[in-house]
Short mmCIF file of C-alpha atoms and ligand atoms in Angstrom, two decimals:
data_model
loop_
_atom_site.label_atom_id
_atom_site.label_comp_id
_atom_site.label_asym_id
_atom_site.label_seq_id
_atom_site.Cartn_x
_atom_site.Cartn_y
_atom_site.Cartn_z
CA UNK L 1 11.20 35.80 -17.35
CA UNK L 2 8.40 36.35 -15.11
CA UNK L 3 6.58 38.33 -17.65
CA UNK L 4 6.90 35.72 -20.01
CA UNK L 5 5.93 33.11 -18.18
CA UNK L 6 2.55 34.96 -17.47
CA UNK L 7 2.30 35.03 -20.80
CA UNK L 8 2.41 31.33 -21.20
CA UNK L 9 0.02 30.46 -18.26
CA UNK L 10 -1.52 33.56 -17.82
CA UNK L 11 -1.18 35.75 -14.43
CA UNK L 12 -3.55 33.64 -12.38
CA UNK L 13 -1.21 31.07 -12.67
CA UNK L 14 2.22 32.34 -11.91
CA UNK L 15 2.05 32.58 -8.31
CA UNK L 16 4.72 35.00 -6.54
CA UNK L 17 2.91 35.94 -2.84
CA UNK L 18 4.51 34.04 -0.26
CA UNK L 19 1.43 33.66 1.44
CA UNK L 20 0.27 31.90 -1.50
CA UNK L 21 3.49 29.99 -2.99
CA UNK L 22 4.08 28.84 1.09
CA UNK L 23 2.65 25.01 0.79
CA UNK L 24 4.43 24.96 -2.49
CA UNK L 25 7.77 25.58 -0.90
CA UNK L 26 8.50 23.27 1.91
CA UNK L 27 7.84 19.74 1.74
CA UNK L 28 5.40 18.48 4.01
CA UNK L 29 7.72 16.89 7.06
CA UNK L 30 8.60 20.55 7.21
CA UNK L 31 12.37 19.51 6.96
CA UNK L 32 13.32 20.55 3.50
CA UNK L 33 12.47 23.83 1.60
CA UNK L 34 13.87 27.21 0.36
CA UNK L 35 11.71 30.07 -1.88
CA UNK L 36 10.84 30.13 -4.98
CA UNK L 37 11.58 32.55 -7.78
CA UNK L 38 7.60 31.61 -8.55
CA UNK L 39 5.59 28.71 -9.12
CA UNK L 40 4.20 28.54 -12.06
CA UNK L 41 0.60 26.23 -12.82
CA UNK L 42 0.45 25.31 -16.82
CA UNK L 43 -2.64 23.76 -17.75
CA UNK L 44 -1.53 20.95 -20.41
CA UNK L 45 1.90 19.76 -22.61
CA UNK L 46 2.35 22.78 -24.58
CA UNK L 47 2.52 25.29 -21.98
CA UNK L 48 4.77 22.86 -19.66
CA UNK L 49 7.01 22.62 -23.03
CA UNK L 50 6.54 26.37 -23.16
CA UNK L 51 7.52 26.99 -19.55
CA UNK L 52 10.65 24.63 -20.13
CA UNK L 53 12.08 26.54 -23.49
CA UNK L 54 11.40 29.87 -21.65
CA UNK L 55 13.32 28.63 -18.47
CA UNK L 56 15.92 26.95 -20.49
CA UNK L 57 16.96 30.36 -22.46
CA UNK L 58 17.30 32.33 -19.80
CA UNK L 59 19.21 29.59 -17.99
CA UNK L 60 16.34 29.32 -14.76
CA UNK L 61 16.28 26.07 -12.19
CA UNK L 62 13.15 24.02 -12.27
CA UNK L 63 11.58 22.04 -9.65
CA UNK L 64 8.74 20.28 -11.01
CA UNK L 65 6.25 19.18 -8.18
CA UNK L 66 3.39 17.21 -8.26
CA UNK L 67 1.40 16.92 -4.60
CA UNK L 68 4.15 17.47 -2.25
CA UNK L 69 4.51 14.44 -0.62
CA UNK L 70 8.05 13.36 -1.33
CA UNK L 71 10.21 12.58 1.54
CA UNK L 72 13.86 13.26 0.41
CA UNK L 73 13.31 17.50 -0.64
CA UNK L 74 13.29 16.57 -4.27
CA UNK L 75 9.95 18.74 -4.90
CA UNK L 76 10.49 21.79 -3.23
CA UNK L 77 12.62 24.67 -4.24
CA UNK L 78 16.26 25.14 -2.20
CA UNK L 79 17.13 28.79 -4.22
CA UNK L 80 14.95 30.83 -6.45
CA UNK L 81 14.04 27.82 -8.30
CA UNK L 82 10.63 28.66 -10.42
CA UNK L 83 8.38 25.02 -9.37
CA UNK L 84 6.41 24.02 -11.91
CA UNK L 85 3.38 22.44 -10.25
CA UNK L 86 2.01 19.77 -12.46
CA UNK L 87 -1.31 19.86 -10.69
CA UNK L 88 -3.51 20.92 -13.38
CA UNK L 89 -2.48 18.50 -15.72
CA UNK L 90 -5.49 16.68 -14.18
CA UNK L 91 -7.10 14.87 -16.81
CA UNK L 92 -8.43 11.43 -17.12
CA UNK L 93 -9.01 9.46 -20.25
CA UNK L 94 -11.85 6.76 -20.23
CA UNK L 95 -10.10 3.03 -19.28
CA UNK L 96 -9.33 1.35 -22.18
CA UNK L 97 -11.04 -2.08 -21.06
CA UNK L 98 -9.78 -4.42 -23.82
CA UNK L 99 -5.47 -3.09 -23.21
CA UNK L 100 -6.80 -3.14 -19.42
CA UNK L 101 -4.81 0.36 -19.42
CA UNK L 102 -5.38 3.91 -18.93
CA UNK L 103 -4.20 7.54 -20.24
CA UNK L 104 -3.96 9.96 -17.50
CA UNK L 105 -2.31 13.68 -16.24
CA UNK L 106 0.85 13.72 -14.19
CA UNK L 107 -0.97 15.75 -11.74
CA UNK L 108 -4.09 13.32 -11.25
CA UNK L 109 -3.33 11.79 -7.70
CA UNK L 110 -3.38 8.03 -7.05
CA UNK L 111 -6.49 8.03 -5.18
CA UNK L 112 -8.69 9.54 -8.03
CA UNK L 113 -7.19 7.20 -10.53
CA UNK L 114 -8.23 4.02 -8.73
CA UNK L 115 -11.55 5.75 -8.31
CA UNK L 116 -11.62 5.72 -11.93
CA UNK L 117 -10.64 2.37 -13.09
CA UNK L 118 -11.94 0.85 -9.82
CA UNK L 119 -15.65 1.71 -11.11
CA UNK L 120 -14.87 -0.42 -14.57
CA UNK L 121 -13.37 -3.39 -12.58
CA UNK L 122 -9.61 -2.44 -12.53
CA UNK L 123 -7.33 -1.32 -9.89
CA UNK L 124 -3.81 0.31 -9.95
CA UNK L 125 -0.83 -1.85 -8.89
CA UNK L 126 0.60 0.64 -7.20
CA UNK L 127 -0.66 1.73 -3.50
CA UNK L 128 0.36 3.48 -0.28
CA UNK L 129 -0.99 5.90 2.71
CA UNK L 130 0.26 9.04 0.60
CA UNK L 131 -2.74 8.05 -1.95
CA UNK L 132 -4.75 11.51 -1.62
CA UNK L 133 -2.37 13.74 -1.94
CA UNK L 134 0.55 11.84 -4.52
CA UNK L 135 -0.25 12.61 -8.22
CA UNK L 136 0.37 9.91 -10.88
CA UNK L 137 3.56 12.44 -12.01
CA UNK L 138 5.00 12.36 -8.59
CA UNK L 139 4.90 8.61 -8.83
CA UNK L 140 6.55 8.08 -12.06
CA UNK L 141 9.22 10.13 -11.40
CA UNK L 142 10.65 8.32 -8.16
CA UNK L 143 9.47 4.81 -9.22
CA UNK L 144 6.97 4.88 -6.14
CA UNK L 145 7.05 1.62 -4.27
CA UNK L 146 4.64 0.99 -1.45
CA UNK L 147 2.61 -1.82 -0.04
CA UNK L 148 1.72 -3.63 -2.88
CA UNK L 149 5.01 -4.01 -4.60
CA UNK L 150 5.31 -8.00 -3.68
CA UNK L 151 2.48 -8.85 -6.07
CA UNK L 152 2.61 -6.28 -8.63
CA UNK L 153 6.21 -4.60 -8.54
CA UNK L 154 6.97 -0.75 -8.26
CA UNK L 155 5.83 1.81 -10.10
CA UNK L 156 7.93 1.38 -13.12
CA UNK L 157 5.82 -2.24 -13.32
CA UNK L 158 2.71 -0.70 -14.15
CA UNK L 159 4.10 2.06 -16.86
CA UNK L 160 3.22 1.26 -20.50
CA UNK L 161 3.97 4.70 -21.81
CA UNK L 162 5.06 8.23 -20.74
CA UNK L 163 4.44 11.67 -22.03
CA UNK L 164 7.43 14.01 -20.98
CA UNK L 165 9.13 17.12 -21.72
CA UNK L 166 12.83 17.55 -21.87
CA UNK L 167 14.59 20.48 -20.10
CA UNK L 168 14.64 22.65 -23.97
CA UNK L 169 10.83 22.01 -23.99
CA UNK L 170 11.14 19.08 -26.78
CA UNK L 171 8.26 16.22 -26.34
CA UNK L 172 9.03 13.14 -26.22
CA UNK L 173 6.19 10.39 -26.37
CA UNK L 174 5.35 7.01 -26.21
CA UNK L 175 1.49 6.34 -25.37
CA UNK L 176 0.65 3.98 -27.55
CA UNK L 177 0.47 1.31 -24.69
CA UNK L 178 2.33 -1.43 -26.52
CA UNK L 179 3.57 -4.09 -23.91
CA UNK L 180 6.47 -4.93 -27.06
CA UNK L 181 7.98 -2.18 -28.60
CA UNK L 182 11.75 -2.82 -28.49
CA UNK L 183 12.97 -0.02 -30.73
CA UNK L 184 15.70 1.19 -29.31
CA UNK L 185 16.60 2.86 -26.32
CA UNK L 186 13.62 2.52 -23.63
CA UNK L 187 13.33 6.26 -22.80
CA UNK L 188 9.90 5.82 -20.67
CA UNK L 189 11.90 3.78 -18.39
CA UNK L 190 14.63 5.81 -18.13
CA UNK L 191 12.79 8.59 -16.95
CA UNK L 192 10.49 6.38 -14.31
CA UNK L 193 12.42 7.47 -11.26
CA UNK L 194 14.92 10.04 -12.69
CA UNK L 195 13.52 12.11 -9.87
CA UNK L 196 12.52 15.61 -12.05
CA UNK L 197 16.26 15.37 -13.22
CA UNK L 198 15.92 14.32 -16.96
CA UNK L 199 12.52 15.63 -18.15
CA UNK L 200 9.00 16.43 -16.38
CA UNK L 201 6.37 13.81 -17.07
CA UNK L 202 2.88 15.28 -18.07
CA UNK L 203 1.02 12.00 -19.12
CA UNK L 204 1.03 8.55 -18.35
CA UNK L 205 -0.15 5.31 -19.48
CA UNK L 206 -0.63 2.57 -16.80
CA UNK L 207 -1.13 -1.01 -16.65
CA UNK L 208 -4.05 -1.98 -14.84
CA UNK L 209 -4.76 -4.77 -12.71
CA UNK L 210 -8.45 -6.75 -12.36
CA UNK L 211 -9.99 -5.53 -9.31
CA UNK L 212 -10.03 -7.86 -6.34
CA UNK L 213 -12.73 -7.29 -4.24
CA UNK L 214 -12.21 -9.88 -1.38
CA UNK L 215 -10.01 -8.90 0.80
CA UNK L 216 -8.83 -10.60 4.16
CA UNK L 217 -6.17 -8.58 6.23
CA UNK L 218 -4.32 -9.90 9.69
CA UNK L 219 -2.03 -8.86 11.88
CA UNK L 220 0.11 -11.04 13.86
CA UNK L 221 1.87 -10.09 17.07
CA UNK L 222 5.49 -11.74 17.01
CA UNK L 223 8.44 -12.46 18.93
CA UNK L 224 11.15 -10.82 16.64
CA UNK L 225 12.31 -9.98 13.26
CA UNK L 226 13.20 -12.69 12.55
CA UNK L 227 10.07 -14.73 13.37
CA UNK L 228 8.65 -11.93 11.36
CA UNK L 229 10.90 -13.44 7.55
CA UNK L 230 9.80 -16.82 8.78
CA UNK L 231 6.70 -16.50 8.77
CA UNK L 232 6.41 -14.27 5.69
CA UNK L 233 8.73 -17.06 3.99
CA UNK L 234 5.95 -19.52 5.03
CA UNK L 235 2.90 -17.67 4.27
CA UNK L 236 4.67 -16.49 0.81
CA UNK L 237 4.81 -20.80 0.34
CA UNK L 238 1.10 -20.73 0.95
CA UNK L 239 -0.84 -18.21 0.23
CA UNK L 240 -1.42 -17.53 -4.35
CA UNK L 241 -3.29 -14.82 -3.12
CA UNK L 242 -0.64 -12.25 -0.68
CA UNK L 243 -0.14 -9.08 -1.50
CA UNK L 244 1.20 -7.45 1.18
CA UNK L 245 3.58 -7.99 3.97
CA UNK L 246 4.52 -4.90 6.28
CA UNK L 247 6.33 -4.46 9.58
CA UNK L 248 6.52 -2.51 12.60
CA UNK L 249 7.43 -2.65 16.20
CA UNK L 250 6.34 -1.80 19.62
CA UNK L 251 7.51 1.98 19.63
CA UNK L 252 5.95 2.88 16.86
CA UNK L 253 2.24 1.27 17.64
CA UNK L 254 2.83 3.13 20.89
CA UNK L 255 3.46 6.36 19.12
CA UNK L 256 0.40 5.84 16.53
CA UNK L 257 -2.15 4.86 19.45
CA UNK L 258 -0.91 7.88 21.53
CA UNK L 259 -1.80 10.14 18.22
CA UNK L 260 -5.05 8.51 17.09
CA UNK L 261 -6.40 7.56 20.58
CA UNK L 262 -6.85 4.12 18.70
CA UNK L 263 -7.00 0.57 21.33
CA UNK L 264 -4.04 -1.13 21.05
CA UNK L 265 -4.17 -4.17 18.83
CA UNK L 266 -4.28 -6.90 21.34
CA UNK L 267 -4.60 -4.83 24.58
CA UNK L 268 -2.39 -2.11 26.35
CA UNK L 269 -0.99 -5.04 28.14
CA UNK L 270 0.22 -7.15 25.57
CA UNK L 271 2.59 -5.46 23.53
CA UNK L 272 4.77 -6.86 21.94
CA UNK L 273 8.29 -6.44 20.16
CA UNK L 274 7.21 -6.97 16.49
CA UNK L 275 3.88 -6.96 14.40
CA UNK L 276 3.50 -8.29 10.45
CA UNK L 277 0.53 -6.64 8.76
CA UNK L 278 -0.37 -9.23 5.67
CA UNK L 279 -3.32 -8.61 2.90
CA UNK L 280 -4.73 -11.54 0.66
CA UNK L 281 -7.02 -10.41 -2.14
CA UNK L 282 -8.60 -12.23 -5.07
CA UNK L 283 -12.14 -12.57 -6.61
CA UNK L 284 -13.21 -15.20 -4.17
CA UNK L 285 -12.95 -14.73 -0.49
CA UNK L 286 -9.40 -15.72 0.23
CA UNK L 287 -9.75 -15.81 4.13
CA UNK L 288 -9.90 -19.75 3.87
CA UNK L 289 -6.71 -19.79 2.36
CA UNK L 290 -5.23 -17.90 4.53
CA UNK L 291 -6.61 -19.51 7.44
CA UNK L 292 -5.53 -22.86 6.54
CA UNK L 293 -1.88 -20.97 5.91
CA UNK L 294 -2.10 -19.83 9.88
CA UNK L 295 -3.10 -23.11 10.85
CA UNK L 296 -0.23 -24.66 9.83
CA UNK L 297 2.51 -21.61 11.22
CA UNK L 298 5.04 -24.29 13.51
CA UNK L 299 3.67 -23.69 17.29
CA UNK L 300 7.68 -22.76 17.98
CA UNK L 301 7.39 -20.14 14.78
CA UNK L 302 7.13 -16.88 17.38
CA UNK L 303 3.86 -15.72 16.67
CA UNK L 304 2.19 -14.41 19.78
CA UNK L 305 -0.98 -13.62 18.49
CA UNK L 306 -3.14 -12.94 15.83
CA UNK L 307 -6.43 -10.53 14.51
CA UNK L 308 -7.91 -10.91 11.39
CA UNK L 309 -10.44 -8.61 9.44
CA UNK L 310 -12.76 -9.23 6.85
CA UNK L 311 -15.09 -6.14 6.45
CA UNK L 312 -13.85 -3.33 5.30
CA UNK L 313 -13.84 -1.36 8.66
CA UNK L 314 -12.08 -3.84 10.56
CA UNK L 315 -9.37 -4.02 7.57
CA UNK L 316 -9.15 -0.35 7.92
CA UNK L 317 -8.77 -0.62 11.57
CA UNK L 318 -6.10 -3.02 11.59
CA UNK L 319 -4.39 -0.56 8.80
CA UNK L 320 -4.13 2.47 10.16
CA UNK L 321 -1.80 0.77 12.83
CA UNK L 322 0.52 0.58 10.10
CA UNK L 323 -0.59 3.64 7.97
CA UNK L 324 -0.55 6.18 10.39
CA UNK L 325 3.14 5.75 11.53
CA UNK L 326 4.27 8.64 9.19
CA UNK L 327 1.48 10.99 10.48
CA UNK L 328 2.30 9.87 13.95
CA UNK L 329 5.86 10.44 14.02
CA UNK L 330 5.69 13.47 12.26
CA UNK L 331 3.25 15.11 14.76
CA UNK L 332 6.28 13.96 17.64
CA UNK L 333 8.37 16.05 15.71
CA UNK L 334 10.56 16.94 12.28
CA UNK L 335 12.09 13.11 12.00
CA UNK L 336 15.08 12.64 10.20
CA UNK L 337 14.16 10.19 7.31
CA UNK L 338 15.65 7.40 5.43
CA UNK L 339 14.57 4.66 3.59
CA UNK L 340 16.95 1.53 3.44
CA UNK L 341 16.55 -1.86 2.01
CA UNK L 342 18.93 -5.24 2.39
CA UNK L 343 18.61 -8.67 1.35
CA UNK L 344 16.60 -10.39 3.28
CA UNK L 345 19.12 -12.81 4.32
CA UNK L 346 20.43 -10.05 6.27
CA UNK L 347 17.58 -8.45 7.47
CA UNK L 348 17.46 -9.25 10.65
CA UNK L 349 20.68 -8.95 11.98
CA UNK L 350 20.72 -5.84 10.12
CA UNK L 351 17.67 -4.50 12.16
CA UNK L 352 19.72 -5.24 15.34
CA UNK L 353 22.82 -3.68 14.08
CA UNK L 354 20.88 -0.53 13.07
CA UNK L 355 19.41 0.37 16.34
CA UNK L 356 22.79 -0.14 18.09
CA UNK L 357 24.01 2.15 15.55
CA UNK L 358 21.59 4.76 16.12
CA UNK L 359 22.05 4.48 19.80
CA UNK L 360 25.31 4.56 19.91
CA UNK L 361 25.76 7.64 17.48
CA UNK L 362 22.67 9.58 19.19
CA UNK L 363 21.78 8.35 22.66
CA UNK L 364 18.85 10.85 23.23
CA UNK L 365 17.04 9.86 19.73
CA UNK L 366 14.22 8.01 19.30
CA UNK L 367 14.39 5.51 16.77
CA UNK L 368 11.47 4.17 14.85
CA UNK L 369 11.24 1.75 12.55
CA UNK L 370 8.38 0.29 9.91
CA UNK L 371 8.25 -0.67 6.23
CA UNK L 372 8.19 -3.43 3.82
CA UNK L 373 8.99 -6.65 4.86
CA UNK L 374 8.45 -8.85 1.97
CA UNK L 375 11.52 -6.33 -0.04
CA UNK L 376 13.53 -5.75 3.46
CA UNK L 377 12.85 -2.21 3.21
CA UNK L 378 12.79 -0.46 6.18
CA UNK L 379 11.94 3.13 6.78
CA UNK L 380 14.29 4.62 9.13
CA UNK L 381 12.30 7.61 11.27
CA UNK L 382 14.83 9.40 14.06
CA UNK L 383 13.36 12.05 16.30
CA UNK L 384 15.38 14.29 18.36
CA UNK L 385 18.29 13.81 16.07
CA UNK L 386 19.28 17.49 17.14
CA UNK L 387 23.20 18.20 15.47
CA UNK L 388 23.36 14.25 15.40
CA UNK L 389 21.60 14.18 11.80
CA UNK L 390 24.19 14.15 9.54
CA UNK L 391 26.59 11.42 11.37
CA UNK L 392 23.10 9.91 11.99
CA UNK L 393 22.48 9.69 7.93
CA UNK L 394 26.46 8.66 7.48
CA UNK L 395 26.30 5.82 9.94
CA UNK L 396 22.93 4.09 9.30
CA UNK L 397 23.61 5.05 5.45
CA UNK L 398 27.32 3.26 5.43
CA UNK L 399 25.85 0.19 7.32
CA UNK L 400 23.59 -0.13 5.02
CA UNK L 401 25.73 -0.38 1.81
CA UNK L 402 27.69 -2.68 4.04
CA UNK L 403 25.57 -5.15 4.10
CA UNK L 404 25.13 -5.03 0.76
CA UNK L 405 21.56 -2.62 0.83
CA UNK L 406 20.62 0.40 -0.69
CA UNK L 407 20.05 3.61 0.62
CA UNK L 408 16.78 4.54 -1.19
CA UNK L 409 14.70 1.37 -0.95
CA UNK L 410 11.88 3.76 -2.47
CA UNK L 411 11.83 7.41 -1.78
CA UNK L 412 14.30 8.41 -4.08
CA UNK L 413 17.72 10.08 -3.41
CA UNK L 414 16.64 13.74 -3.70
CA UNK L 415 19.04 16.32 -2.23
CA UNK L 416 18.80 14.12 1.32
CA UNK L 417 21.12 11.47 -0.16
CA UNK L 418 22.66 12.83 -2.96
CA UNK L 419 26.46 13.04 -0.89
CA UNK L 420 25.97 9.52 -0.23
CA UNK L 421 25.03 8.07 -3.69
CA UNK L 422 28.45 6.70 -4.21
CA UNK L 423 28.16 4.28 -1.77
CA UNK L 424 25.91 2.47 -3.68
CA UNK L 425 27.00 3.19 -6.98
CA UNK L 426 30.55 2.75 -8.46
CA UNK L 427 32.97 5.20 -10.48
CA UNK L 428 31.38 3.93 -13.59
CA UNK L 429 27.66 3.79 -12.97
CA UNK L 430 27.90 7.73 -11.60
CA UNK L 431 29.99 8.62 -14.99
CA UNK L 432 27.50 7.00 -16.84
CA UNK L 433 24.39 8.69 -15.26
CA UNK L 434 25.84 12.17 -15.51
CA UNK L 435 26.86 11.48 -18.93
CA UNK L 436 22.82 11.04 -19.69
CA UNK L 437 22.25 13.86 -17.55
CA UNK L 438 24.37 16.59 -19.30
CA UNK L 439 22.70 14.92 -22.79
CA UNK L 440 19.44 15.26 -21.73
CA UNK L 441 19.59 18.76 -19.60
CA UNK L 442 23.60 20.52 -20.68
CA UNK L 443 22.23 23.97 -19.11
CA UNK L 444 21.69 21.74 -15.89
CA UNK L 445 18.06 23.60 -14.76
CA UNK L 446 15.67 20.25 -14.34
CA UNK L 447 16.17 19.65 -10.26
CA UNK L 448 19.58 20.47 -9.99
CA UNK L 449 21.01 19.69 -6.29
CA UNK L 450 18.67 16.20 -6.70
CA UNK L 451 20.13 13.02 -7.11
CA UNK L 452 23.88 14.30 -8.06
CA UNK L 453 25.46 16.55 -5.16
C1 MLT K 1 5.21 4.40 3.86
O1 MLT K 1 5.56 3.26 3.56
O2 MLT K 1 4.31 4.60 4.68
C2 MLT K 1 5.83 5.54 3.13
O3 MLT K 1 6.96 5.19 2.46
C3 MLT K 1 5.93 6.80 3.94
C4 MLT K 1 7.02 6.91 4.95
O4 MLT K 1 8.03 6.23 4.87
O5 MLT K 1 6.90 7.76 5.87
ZN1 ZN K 2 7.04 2.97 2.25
#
């Protein structure tokens, strides 16, 4: 199979040193990985559809992988898998200005497309720290969330049409960017977020949003959680111009300043519990807006203090508190990961009943905690989980469902979660996605391990 999939590629591009295929085999955290049989680079559709039908015959696991930044081991191989790196598939059509949409390669990553429709006045809704490295591919395929979802939704929000190939190397396509098109079954959206289980995507069409050059970022120092969902709940009121509304907490601004050798944000003698990171952007400067919206927070409202940045330096600044927490905490250590979200109704009681939990399963972990406020997603980091992890996943996992959450707010399930899909899924729902499963992919080789245990 080898031979013939040099054959497809050529030789260059069927990798098999394990000096080489290394980066391609363990995901980035360092906590999930296994070898590869190879990893194979095809330049466009056909050989991807080639690479598929060859696999597919001789009954060979896939992993497709775009640029290695998933969090749940979804990407990287577990045994002998061949990965098919979508890289390649790097291609950019020019923006189609009067759809406001653009054509573009699974393996182009985020950062380069918003380069791209940035310099004709359009912007991707779709944005998060991972932007360098995550490819367009990597995005559609776990319905990619980040910090922009409360204005223009998750990934699946900004798909107009998907290119993708099917486990038996069939195409399907729909790129003809039509916002109607209600025949039948809505197979672009199924696969947004199937996770590499149903088919590999090799070109999308996106939705673009106009580019909104003012910017005004703060961040506000505040007493607790839930002072943080008030004042969200009264800025959201306010403000026609938020976009985003992240959260973190003491621990983890200690951990990022400690890595970065940044300040901290209001001086190493003032911090405090909780911190809400909030963006307004539009086409005029939106910092009066949002400075009337501050003015009017209730003086009893539990914000301790504030910064807010205008220029792009000082917005960065006040970023990279938040940015930097997955850098941070990885360079502390391999962190056991999960990504939860609840209703916001619950949110904050949840946040108090989920450190308790942690401490009372693991003692000697550290917990820390950061996300999305505005969709109650938090990420869940635990260092020095040691044999803990798995009771660790199974209590902070079980909570969550409890309280009526799920347990991939945005990551995906992968082969992290996959045990623990059924409690957030019923009987029905599972029967029903492995039905599509086994129709789309019967020999079973498109991620197998991710998403169904
Ligand atoms: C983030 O919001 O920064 C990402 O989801 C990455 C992470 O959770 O580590
Ligand atoms: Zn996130």
């Amino acid at each position: 199979m080898i031979e013939q999939l040099r054959a497809i590629v050529g030789p260059a591009h069927v990798l098999t040193d394990p000096d080489v295929t290394a980066s391609y085999e363990r995901d980035w955290t360092g906590r999930f990985g296994g070898r590869a049989a190879a990893v194979v680079r095809p330049a466009n559709t056909d050989e991807v559809a080639a690479v598929l039908r060859a696999c597919h015959e001789a009954g060979h696991a896939v992993v497709p992988q775009g640029g290695n930044t998933g969090l749940v081991g979804g990407g990287v191989p577990r045994q002998g898998e061949v990965v098919l790196s979508l890289r390649r598939l790097d291609a950019m059509e020019p923006v189609d200005t009067v759809a406001a949409q653009v054509t573009v390669g699974a393996g182009v990553t985020l950062a380069a497309v918003q380069q791209h429709v940035r310099a004709r006045g359009f912007d991707v809704g779709v944005d998060f720290a991972a932007r360098d490295s995550a490819t367009i591919g990597g995005l559609v395929a776990t319905n990619a969330g980040g910090e922009r979802v409360l204005r223009y939704g998750m990934t699946r929000a900004s798909v107009v049409g998907i290119e993708a190939v099917l486990a038996d190397g069939s195409v399907v396509s729909r790129m003809h960017g039509l916002p109607k098109d209600n025949v039948g079954y809505d197979l672009a959206s199924l696969v947004v977020g199937s996770e590499g289980t149903l088919a590999v995507v090799t070109r999308v069409r996106l939705r673009l949003v106009p580019l909104l050059t003012e910017r005004v970022t703060a961040l506000l120092a505040v007493d607790s959680t839930a002072a943080a969902l008030a004042l969200l709940a009264h800025l959201r009121a306010c403000l026609s111009t938020l976009e985003c509304a992240e959260v973190f907490y003491a621990a983890g601004v200690d951990l990022v300043c400690a890595a970065t050798g940044r300040p901290h944000p209001f001086g190493t003698n003032h911090t405090h519990p909780a911190y809400v990171l909030i963006e307004c952007a539009a086409r005029h400067d939106p910092s009066d807006e949002l400075m009337a919206a501050l003015a009017t927070v209730p003086d009893q409202a539990g914000v301790r203090d504030s910064a807010i940045a205008v220029a792009g330096p000082a917005r960065e600044a006040l970023w990279a508190y938040r940015e930097h927490h997955t850098e941070a905490i990885n360079r502390a250590g391999v962190p056991l990961k999960l990504d939860v979200a609840v209703p916001l109704a619950v949110f904050a009681a949840f946040e108090a009943e989920l450190r308790a939990t942690v401490a009372e399963v693991a003692p000697d972990a550290e917990l820390h905690l950061f996300g999305h406020l505005n969709e109650g997603n938090l990420h869940v980091n635990i260092l020095a989980a040691g044999d803990r992890a798995e009771a660790l996943t199974e209590a902070v996992l079980t909570l969550t469902a409890g309280r009526g959450g799920s347990i991939s707010a945005e990551h995906g399930v992968g082969v992290a979660k996959a045990r623990w899909l059924p409690l957030c899924r019923g009987a029905a729902d599972v029967a029903a996605m492995t039905s599509v499963k086994r129709a789309l992919d019967p020999g079973g080789i498109l991620n197998p391990g991710v998403l169904f245990a």
